[in-house]
Amino acid sequence: MESAPATTTSSSTQHGGGGGGHVFLLAFPEAHGHVNPILQLGRHLAAHHGFLPTLVTTRHVLFTLPPPPAPFRVAAISDGFDSGGMAACGDAREYTRRLAEVGSETLGVLLRSEADAGRPPRVLVYDPHLPWAGRVARGAGVPAAAFFSQPCAVDVIYGEVWAGRVGLPVVDGGALRGLLSVELGPEDVPSFVKAPESYPPFLEAVLGQFDGLEDADDVLVNSFQELEQNEADYLASAWRFKTIGPTVPSFYLDDDRLQPNKTYGFNISDSTSPCLAWLDNQPPCSVVYASYGTVADLDPTQLDELGNGFCNSGKPFLWVVRSCDEHKLSEELRDKCKERGLIVSWCPQLEVLSHKATGCFLTHCGWNSTTEAIVTGVPLLAMPQWTDQPTTAKYIESAWGNGVRVRRDKEGMVRKEEVERCIREVLESERKADYRKNANRWMKKAKEAMKKGGSSYNNIAEFASKLLIGQMMTNQVG
């Protein structure tokens, strides 16, 4: 084990400090799906309420990635593995334990040093997968706000299990009836609570988000009231949740006050891609865009079924296959895909989704990808694999009506015939207009939620006002 070094602070640009004071943002390290939304919250607080946001992450992350642009400062804590990060540990449970131990110590040092330097943070917005962060903040006299990066529906499920009101395993939605907008079947339940014996460290992590949550000063969630009305209302009453999403770059929310904010700001991939020029040559609403996230591991057989399904649909398709998976594609399939498709290892997803040629999006139903599709009004082909993805897929098909569920066979495989069926259902069937209409309806509601006077905008404004009042009271006492 490496020893915990002293905490350091740096800045990507020179700032004298925002009028509203400093806001610290701490996401789970190396989990870019958690970092990106919390960055957008920080950007909103800076632009609309005068706060100066500071991204807090591990030394390893800051050593390996460029810092986010202005208005962000960056500050480092340690996870005990400064040279190699999570990969240097190799065990999820041990990494979490070490991160809590060393992270608590170095976060405390950071908060004290910032206060001594005349920059006391007004709040620590922390990822609830790091419940110790809230305790450290409160111990340092800093308000703490938990930031949930998964949908309200899933938060309801995890919260009820944590509170002991729903027992494990959760085999269906029977025990949750009345709390959710849809009835969950066995195939719709988050995998960690459906089969708790299969993923012990992950089960601990998702349920542990509620550890000490009653002591948090605020609880924020990356969703919007209109999308998950019943679930958001229940979470507000049970856990004091406030919807503050969708936290995507403001360019896609038609918010010109933050232009040209078209990216999340914490770049992890090459910004160049041939796909946009290729899309320019395709007919409007014709392209099947397929991306399965950065974590899922698909075997060669599944990739072959997907590729042949795309080809057999007769539609042009843009298929993201990670570079580490490219060797799984046969030469025969590669040649076949060249007729109508383009295979890339990465693409700027929001730019692709907002392109006029994109007709639908085959997705693993990760929450960031789902909200990006909602904001850009793109119908979905929901192909979940694990964790909270099956629940999101159920809502896509049954609650929001902006897509279809891609079904697996008895062997757990998605066959080419099913891929083709779903593509034709969304792009050719009598219901294609309904999918597009519903997608556009939710796009409009998402943008309205984040505009001045919208539900999420107002919740963020209330949160910011609370911080400003706290600052004024501190100044008066001082």
PDB file of C-alpha atoms in Angstrom, residues 103 106 213 246 280 307 371 387:
ATOM      1  CA  GLY A 103      -9.934   9.463   1.427  1.00  0.00           C
ATOM      2  CA  THR A 106      -7.051  13.529   3.086  1.00  0.00           C
ATOM      3  CA  LEU A 213     -28.389  10.142   4.336  1.00  0.00           C
ATOM      4  CA  PRO A 246     -31.022  16.517 -16.459  1.00  0.00           C
ATOM      5  CA  ASP A 280     -23.942  14.379 -42.766  1.00  0.00           C
ATOM      6  CA  GLY A 307     -23.948  -6.694 -36.273  1.00  0.00           C
ATOM      7  CA  THR A 371     -31.040  11.202 -20.231  1.00  0.00           C
ATOM      8  CA  THR A 387     -27.463  -3.093 -12.326  1.00  0.00           C
TER       9      THR A 387
END
